[in-house]
Amino acid sequence: MHLRCDQTPEWAALQTAFDTHGQHLDLRAAFAQHGASRFEQFSQAAPGVFADLSKNLWDAPTETLLLDLARACHLPAQRDAMLAGQPINNTEGRAVLHTLLRRPQGLALPGDAPQVAADLAAVHTTLDAMLAYAEAVRADEAITDVVNIGIGGSDLGPHMAVLALEQHRLPGKRFHFVSNVDGHELHSVLQGLRPENTLFLIASKTFTTAETMTNARSALAWFEAQGGRDVARHFAALTTNVQAAGTLGITTTFGFWDWVGGRYSLWSAIGLPMAIAIGAQGFRDLLAGAHAMDEHFRTAPLQANLPVRLGLLDVWYRNFHGFTSRCIAPYHAALRRLPAYLQQLEMESNGKRVAKDGTPLAVATSPVLWGEPGTNGQHAFFQMLHQGTDVIPLEIIAVRQPTHPLPGHHDKLLANALAQAQALMVGKDGEDAHRHFPGNRPSTFLLLDALTPAALGSLIALQEHRVFVSGALWGINSFDQWGVELGKVLAKDIEARLASGDVAGLDGSTAGLLSLLRNAK
């Protein structure tokens, strides 16, 4: 086990630095003192992404101490163990190799575990087959609608990416995503479909996920009731449970491996709806962009390593400033599902209360992630960001080049993105208390040149790796999710009780609500 961050001398040094000057840092004074050099020191280019970190509440001595903390926690060794396929997911005894899904064929890395070469060959065999199938679907003019049925990582990633890359999508095909077990969602989608023109993708690694299988069976029943023929042609499964898929008549399956966590799975067969939308080359470009960020994370010195710098900033904010959330504001409408995707990525990964060895943590872990595209958010919750009692770091994602032809729109969008970051920092002395903006509120600005498959791949991989960095320092397992299990188990029991009316052994609240729901039927 590596030393946990709060058990190091470097942690104490950071606490002293925060108490003496860190908590008093004023961004306006910092820029007045250092001018453009502050921007140069705290901004950098990484593959596909430019990051301005200069409007954050840190300075060079603080970052130096944070880098010392990373070294004390053996962050490079922890990173290398993940990339090499060591079983760092200790509670499930698994490797964590989502990066292998975007590693070029035949590429060996120093320290690769013995099984990695064979796994990489299998990855490319599956990738080639999946992309060939995607191209066949793209060429099939009879298929006008693709419905992805999955939940969690089998929905959030592909859904986010298909929307993000809408300008790269194949015309003539519509994409739908069904995740919720609430039948209203599936019913609404089915109303606009014809069975002979629809392809259903059932995304579940085990083919046992309750919500997904309920929706899959309902979709199959609808298909048959509407006169649909040839289930094998109109249904495909993204699963390792080929036998279970076969019981539904599904013969086209694409699998993946137990070292692929759901929230890291869009690079795998789970990405099939993306491959159909943007084509084989577009999907390979997405993988290449992610791999470029992987290589940056693997090889760049810590002080010039963007995922490391972001992860360290996250620890600084969460554990020293005590900030409890981070707001995500994509200034691009196509990235409207990115906040929801990042919620799962970070909160399911790092929302843990015990260390890898099971001992309770003495420090806070994952912040709450939330957000909405700009400029919509400006007219909803930015009031709180500017004048609320909580300081909430803002992360702006902007894209330099638009893909629409409408004059004037993009300059206004970018002007708003820049203005919000500026306003949060500089504030304003108002003529009365209600019009006073305190300023000195932090923001990060991530800039893509264009929203291409490669750039999106880089952006997502950047976020994956920053989550790894903070989790590694906290000493937690960022790759399990036991917290989602208890509710599933109890739901099965309650579903049976809803049918029977049995409330024996239930707490008074649950019993009362159950009875109320039964009486309303």
XYZ file of C-alpha atoms in Angstrom:
521
model
C 0.000 0.000 0.000
C 1.232 3.485 -0.830
C 1.313 6.192 1.813
C -1.954 8.112 2.009
C -1.693 11.841 1.410
C -2.831 12.935 4.878
C -0.204 10.684 6.494
C 2.750 12.463 4.890
C 4.891 15.349 6.162
C 4.074 17.120 2.919
C 0.413 17.254 3.948
C 1.320 19.076 7.130
C 3.472 21.472 5.110
C 0.521 22.208 2.841
C -1.735 22.838 5.837
C 0.792 25.318 7.213
C 1.039 27.027 3.819
C -2.742 27.259 3.601
C -3.052 28.668 7.115
C -0.323 31.264 6.639
C -1.007 32.538 3.145
C -2.976 30.148 0.928
C -6.367 30.994 2.362
C -5.661 34.697 1.900
C -4.506 34.595 -1.729
C -6.172 37.281 -3.820
C -6.229 36.663 -7.557
C -6.438 40.344 -8.385
C -3.313 41.057 -6.383
C -1.559 38.047 -7.918
C -2.213 39.289 -11.447
C -1.261 42.845 -10.483
C 2.049 41.554 -9.163
C 2.924 39.017 -11.839
C 0.975 40.167 -14.897
C 1.187 37.982 -17.971
C 3.772 35.725 -16.353
C 1.061 34.284 -14.094
C -0.928 33.244 -17.149
C 2.182 31.701 -18.690
C 3.065 29.785 -15.523
C -0.412 28.458 -14.889
C -1.535 27.616 -18.401
C -0.395 24.882 -20.718
C -1.189 22.937 -23.854
C -1.785 19.210 -23.731
C -2.945 16.940 -26.567
C -6.209 18.387 -27.888
C -6.739 20.722 -24.925
C -5.382 24.077 -23.772
C -5.869 24.799 -20.070
C -5.759 28.125 -18.253
C -5.354 27.443 -14.542
C -4.219 30.964 -13.664
C -7.564 32.106 -12.216
C -7.331 29.473 -9.488
C -6.518 30.123 -5.841
C -2.942 28.903 -5.837
C 0.557 30.165 -6.470
C 3.909 28.669 -7.444
C 4.955 27.699 -3.882
C 1.607 25.978 -3.336
C 1.892 24.000 -6.554
C 5.420 22.998 -5.607
C 4.159 21.646 -2.285
C 1.343 19.784 -4.057
C 3.869 18.210 -6.424
C 5.943 17.180 -3.409
C 2.809 15.563 -1.998
C 2.278 13.643 -5.243
C 5.825 12.298 -5.092
C 5.456 11.365 -1.429
C 2.370 9.315 -2.366
C 4.334 7.651 -5.184
C 1.883 8.953 -7.784
C 4.132 8.032 -10.760
C 4.400 4.447 -9.529
C 0.625 4.252 -8.976
C 0.019 5.602 -12.472
C 2.475 3.180 -14.044
C 0.891 0.241 -12.207
C -2.518 1.126 -13.676
C -1.185 1.564 -17.209
C 0.767 -1.703 -16.996
C -2.260 -3.784 -16.027
C -1.463 -4.470 -12.395
C -4.555 -5.424 -10.316
C -4.957 -2.022 -8.667
C -8.716 -2.567 -8.206
C -8.012 -4.442 -5.004
C -11.603 -4.995 -3.812
C -12.471 -6.871 -7.005
C -9.003 -8.276 -7.758
C -8.896 -6.718 -11.215
C -6.631 -4.700 -13.432
C -7.806 -1.281 -14.633
C -7.050 -1.191 -18.337
C -9.491 1.119 -20.086
C -6.403 2.784 -21.564
C -5.679 -0.500 -23.375
C -8.875 0.031 -25.377
C -7.228 2.980 -27.132
C -3.636 1.718 -27.220
C -2.367 1.127 -30.778
C -2.081 -2.461 -31.878
C 1.175 -4.132 -30.857
C 2.395 -1.255 -28.677
C 4.146 -2.550 -25.550
C 4.819 -0.316 -22.556
C 7.559 -0.744 -19.952
C 6.398 -3.023 -17.160
C 3.369 -4.454 -18.965
C 1.814 -7.332 -17.015
C 2.088 -10.730 -18.743
C -1.529 -10.808 -19.947
C -1.482 -7.344 -21.545
C -0.140 -8.350 -24.963
C -2.836 -10.997 -25.404
C -5.522 -8.628 -24.126
C -4.397 -5.925 -26.534
C -4.635 -8.345 -29.471
C -8.151 -9.304 -28.367
C -9.083 -5.620 -28.049
C -8.173 -4.984 -31.673
C -9.897 -8.113 -32.907
C -13.114 -6.983 -31.221
C -12.629 -3.388 -32.347
C -12.215 -4.401 -35.981
C -15.332 -6.585 -35.849
C -17.386 -3.892 -34.133
C -16.342 -1.214 -36.595
C -17.076 -3.491 -39.554
C -20.569 -4.022 -38.148
C -20.963 -0.271 -37.609
C -20.070 0.417 -41.230
C -22.573 -2.195 -42.392
C -25.302 -0.499 -40.357
C -24.299 2.888 -41.727
C -24.646 1.529 -45.262
C -28.028 -0.046 -44.553
C -30.549 2.566 -45.667
C -33.419 0.539 -44.231
C -32.144 1.249 -40.706
C -33.160 4.809 -39.903
C -33.266 4.625 -36.090
C -30.741 3.243 -33.611
C -31.913 2.758 -30.024
C -29.286 2.213 -27.331
C -30.688 0.544 -24.206
C -28.298 0.706 -21.254
C -27.775 2.538 -17.989
C -24.892 4.150 -16.120
C -21.707 3.867 -18.122
C -23.573 1.978 -20.835
C -25.624 5.119 -21.452
C -23.943 8.265 -20.157
C -20.738 7.986 -22.197
C -22.192 7.010 -25.582
C -25.111 9.418 -25.167
C -22.810 12.314 -24.305
C -20.437 11.549 -27.178
C -23.103 11.051 -29.872
C -24.579 14.439 -28.959
C -21.152 16.066 -28.750
C -20.210 14.883 -32.235
C -23.551 15.644 -33.888
C -21.827 17.644 -36.628
C -19.854 14.514 -37.544
C -22.873 12.203 -37.581
C -24.148 10.320 -40.581
C -27.264 12.011 -42.039
C -30.376 9.880 -42.343
C -30.071 8.031 -39.048
C -31.552 9.064 -35.729
C -30.116 7.990 -32.381
C -32.133 7.375 -29.230
C -30.976 6.495 -25.724
C -33.124 4.693 -23.172
C -31.738 4.196 -19.665
C -34.424 4.725 -17.049
C -36.588 1.810 -15.963
C -39.434 4.348 -15.942
C -41.557 3.085 -18.837
C -42.438 6.615 -19.886
C -38.982 6.981 -21.412
C -39.073 3.822 -23.539
C -42.731 4.330 -24.479
C -41.996 7.846 -25.723
C -39.151 6.586 -27.925
C -41.104 3.629 -29.327
C -44.018 5.809 -30.399
C -41.932 7.326 -33.161
C -40.431 4.087 -34.499
C -41.193 1.415 -37.084
C -39.795 -2.062 -36.337
C -38.527 -2.646 -39.873
C -36.404 0.519 -39.676
C -35.036 0.156 -36.126
C -31.885 -1.364 -34.661
C -31.830 -1.956 -30.892
C -28.488 -2.135 -29.088
C -28.722 -3.815 -25.684
C -25.758 -2.689 -23.601
C -25.118 -4.722 -20.446
C -21.866 -6.475 -19.629
C -23.568 -9.269 -17.671
C -26.963 -9.084 -19.387
C -28.511 -9.022 -15.921
C -28.790 -5.271 -15.186
C -32.391 -4.903 -13.982
C -33.252 -1.626 -15.732
C -31.611 -2.593 -19.003
C -33.127 -6.064 -19.195
C -36.599 -4.771 -18.324
C -36.342 -2.248 -21.138
C -34.841 -4.813 -23.517
C -37.676 -7.285 -22.981
C -40.269 -4.547 -23.427
C -38.573 -3.401 -26.632
C -38.557 -6.984 -27.928
C -42.235 -7.403 -27.058
C -43.060 -4.152 -28.874
C -41.033 -5.261 -31.888
C -42.926 -8.537 -32.180
C -46.323 -6.973 -31.448
C -45.753 -4.433 -34.223
C -45.077 -7.204 -36.732
C -41.312 -7.037 -36.547
C -39.450 -9.948 -38.065
C -35.870 -11.150 -37.804
C -34.793 -10.320 -34.254
C -31.234 -11.239 -35.183
C -31.117 -8.424 -37.725
C -32.762 -5.760 -35.565
C -31.137 -6.466 -32.187
C -27.481 -6.587 -31.167
C -25.981 -7.008 -27.701
C -22.943 -5.377 -26.145
C -22.228 -8.013 -23.532
C -19.981 -10.839 -22.431
C -23.000 -13.059 -21.713
C -23.528 -14.453 -25.206
C -25.738 -17.272 -23.920
C -28.210 -14.909 -22.214
C -28.386 -12.764 -25.332
C -29.113 -15.866 -27.378
C -32.170 -16.696 -25.269
C -33.728 -13.484 -26.617
C -32.831 -14.397 -30.172
C -29.882 -11.998 -30.338
C -26.978 -13.497 -32.252
C -24.823 -10.420 -32.915
C -22.775 -9.692 -29.798
C -19.653 -7.705 -28.999
C -17.951 -8.294 -25.677
C -15.446 -6.592 -23.437
C -13.374 -7.456 -20.384
C -13.742 -7.406 -16.618
C -10.975 -4.798 -16.413
C -13.264 -2.286 -18.140
C -15.355 -0.384 -15.600
C -18.732 0.865 -16.775
C -17.872 4.548 -16.467
C -14.702 3.930 -18.481
C -16.323 1.774 -21.152
C -17.254 4.117 -23.997
C -13.969 3.161 -25.693
C -15.119 -0.477 -25.868
C -18.029 -2.168 -27.624
C -20.243 0.084 -25.493
C -19.201 2.762 -27.980
C -21.005 1.025 -30.858
C -23.700 3.739 -31.173
C -20.890 6.281 -31.507
C -19.191 4.175 -34.176
C -22.443 3.992 -36.145
C -22.923 7.742 -35.750
C -19.428 8.949 -36.700
C -18.046 5.975 -38.632
C -15.065 3.705 -38.151
C -12.502 6.408 -38.866
C -14.212 8.848 -36.536
C -14.184 6.252 -33.762
C -10.507 5.506 -34.374
C -9.820 9.248 -34.195
C -11.613 9.367 -30.829
C -9.381 6.550 -29.580
C -6.275 8.243 -30.955
C -7.100 11.486 -29.161
C -7.524 9.615 -25.894
C -4.283 7.689 -26.427
C -2.407 10.943 -27.015
C -3.608 12.148 -23.607
C -2.649 8.774 -22.087
C 0.881 9.250 -23.384
C 0.996 12.785 -22.032
C -0.137 11.482 -18.635
C 2.427 8.672 -18.788
C 5.463 10.642 -19.931
C 5.136 14.352 -19.074
C 6.969 15.547 -15.956
C 4.586 16.035 -13.061
C 4.947 19.804 -13.137
C 3.938 19.886 -16.827
C 1.394 17.083 -16.665
C -2.109 18.494 -17.090
C -4.093 15.617 -15.496
C -1.700 15.735 -12.529
C -2.016 19.508 -12.133
C -5.819 19.322 -12.273
C -5.957 16.428 -9.810
C -3.676 18.241 -7.374
C -5.788 21.382 -7.666
C -8.839 19.258 -6.855
C -7.154 18.012 -3.654
C -6.113 21.569 -2.728
C -9.678 22.788 -3.091
C -11.425 19.843 -1.450
C -9.169 19.304 1.531
C -7.658 22.688 2.315
C -10.151 25.267 1.067
C -13.027 22.941 1.939
C -14.902 23.522 -1.315
C -17.616 20.894 -1.575
C -18.573 21.090 -5.258
C -17.345 21.980 -8.729
C -19.537 23.467 -11.434
C -19.071 22.331 -15.053
C -20.119 24.845 -17.712
C -19.573 23.713 -21.305
C -19.876 26.701 -23.620
C -20.987 24.507 -26.496
C -24.523 23.179 -26.840
C -23.308 19.835 -28.183
C -21.562 19.194 -24.841
C -24.839 19.496 -22.939
C -24.585 15.967 -21.485
C -20.963 16.371 -20.402
C -21.812 17.470 -16.821
C -23.919 14.332 -16.280
C -21.142 12.157 -17.698
C -18.522 13.778 -15.449
C -20.795 13.379 -12.428
C -20.616 9.615 -12.747
C -16.942 9.600 -13.655
C -15.857 11.477 -10.553
C -18.545 10.824 -7.954
C -18.836 7.083 -8.570
C -15.050 6.768 -8.736
C -14.056 8.895 -5.748
C -17.200 9.078 -3.636
C -15.659 6.772 -1.059
C -15.335 6.999 2.723
C -12.724 4.301 3.344
C -9.183 3.750 2.118
C -8.068 0.776 0.046
C -7.367 -1.166 3.226
C -10.892 -0.517 4.516
C -9.954 1.996 7.213
C -12.121 5.134 7.496
C -10.691 8.238 5.885
C -9.871 11.313 7.923
C -10.226 13.640 4.914
C -12.982 14.478 2.449
C -13.012 12.908 -1.004
C -15.052 13.588 -4.152
C -16.733 16.957 -4.536
C -20.235 17.189 -5.938
C -20.108 17.810 -9.700
C -22.963 19.615 -11.376
C -23.588 22.031 -14.190
C -25.370 23.112 -17.321
C -24.238 24.547 -20.645
C -23.429 28.245 -20.871
C -25.075 30.594 -21.427
C -28.118 28.799 -19.993
C -26.462 28.443 -16.604
C -25.847 32.183 -16.439
C -29.610 32.682 -16.282
C -30.116 29.926 -13.713
C -27.431 29.418 -11.044
C -24.563 31.805 -11.818
C -26.174 34.199 -9.330
C -24.964 31.827 -6.614
C -21.497 31.506 -8.144
C -21.029 35.283 -8.085
C -22.785 36.325 -4.868
C -23.617 33.194 -2.868
C -22.138 32.300 0.497
C -20.305 29.248 -0.891
C -17.258 29.503 -3.119
C -17.736 27.050 -5.988
C -14.888 26.565 -8.472
C -16.165 26.842 -12.045
C -14.794 24.800 -14.932
C -15.505 26.311 -18.337
C -15.071 24.230 -21.502
C -15.035 26.272 -24.712
C -14.409 25.494 -28.386
C -12.648 27.990 -30.633
C -14.135 26.965 -33.983
C -17.897 26.708 -34.521
C -19.431 24.287 -37.012
C -22.569 26.316 -37.725
C -22.850 29.132 -40.302
C -24.840 31.629 -38.218
C -22.989 34.972 -38.027
C -22.303 36.586 -34.674
C -23.411 33.729 -32.434
C -20.055 32.184 -31.637
C -18.329 35.439 -30.761
C -21.143 36.200 -28.333
C -20.819 32.719 -26.822
C -17.048 32.988 -26.362
C -17.369 36.533 -25.031
C -19.729 35.262 -22.353
C -17.367 32.444 -21.397
C -14.439 34.840 -21.014
C -16.569 37.431 -19.227
C -17.869 35.007 -16.611
C -14.376 33.852 -15.666
C -13.231 37.467 -15.529
C -16.237 38.626 -13.485
C -15.840 35.836 -10.952
C -12.241 36.878 -10.419
C -12.373 40.699 -10.451
C -15.764 41.253 -8.827
C -17.263 44.730 -8.507
C -17.780 47.290 -5.788
C -21.485 48.071 -5.905
C -23.249 51.218 -4.808
C -24.997 49.072 -2.203
C -24.594 45.607 -0.697
C -26.986 43.978 -3.157
C -24.920 45.064 -6.144
C -21.555 44.107 -4.647
C -19.626 41.242 -6.263
C -16.884 39.984 -3.916
C -14.750 38.497 -6.691
C -11.696 36.331 -6.059
C -13.761 33.302 -7.099
C -11.840 30.621 -8.955
C -12.293 29.173 -12.419
C -10.509 26.863 -14.832
C -10.772 27.429 -18.581
C -10.370 24.424 -20.901
C -10.210 25.259 -24.596
C -10.541 22.934 -27.588
C -9.617 24.177 -31.036
C -12.554 22.289 -32.579
C -15.026 19.721 -31.308
C -13.666 16.769 -33.294
C -13.617 13.078 -32.328
C -9.921 13.342 -31.487
C -10.369 16.438 -29.333
C -13.303 14.880 -27.481
C -11.223 11.757 -26.849
C -8.441 13.879 -25.371
C -10.857 15.834 -23.174
C -12.484 12.703 -21.753
C -9.149 10.983 -21.096
C -7.933 14.142 -19.348
C -10.898 13.977 -17.002
C -10.405 10.249 -16.378
C -6.792 10.746 -15.381
C -7.405 13.742 -13.103
C -9.916 11.593 -11.198
C -7.255 8.892 -10.871
C -4.762 11.428 -9.491
C -6.961 12.688 -6.664
C -8.122 9.149 -5.841
C -4.531 7.897 -5.729
C -3.538 10.632 -3.286
C -6.552 9.934 -1.070
C -5.577 6.248 -1.053
C -8.973 5.003 -2.229
C -10.015 2.498 -4.857
C -11.404 4.677 -7.636
C -12.539 1.665 -9.665
C -15.211 -0.094 -7.622
C -18.737 1.093 -6.837
C -20.133 -0.925 -3.962
C -22.322 1.998 -2.980
C -24.758 1.266 -5.811
C -25.515 -2.273 -4.632
C -27.641 -1.969 -1.481
C -30.452 -0.039 -3.137
C -30.648 -2.660 -5.909
C -31.051 -5.474 -3.400
C -33.723 -3.653 -1.408
C -35.605 -2.710 -4.602
C -36.124 -6.402 -5.422
C -37.640 -7.005 -1.995
C -39.860 -3.920 -2.192
C -41.059 -4.776 -5.704
C -42.420 -8.052 -4.353
C -44.012 -6.231 -1.415
C -45.723 -3.773 -3.776
C -47.476 -6.774 -5.292
C -48.299 -8.515 -2.022
C -48.843 -5.606 0.351
C -46.593 -7.232 2.968
C -44.994 -4.534 5.139
C -43.708 -6.805 7.898
C -40.246 -5.817 9.091
C -40.180 -2.503 7.210
C -39.477 0.803 8.881
C -42.520 2.990 9.459
C -41.765 5.423 6.654
C -41.202 2.800 3.962
C -44.250 0.837 5.127
C -46.435 3.939 5.041
C -45.303 4.970 1.566
C -45.695 1.438 0.224
C -49.257 1.247 1.509
C -50.046 4.659 0.054
C -48.733 3.611 -3.356
C -50.725 0.373 -3.296
C -53.928 2.176 -2.349
C -53.448 4.586 -5.243
C -53.563 1.769 -7.798
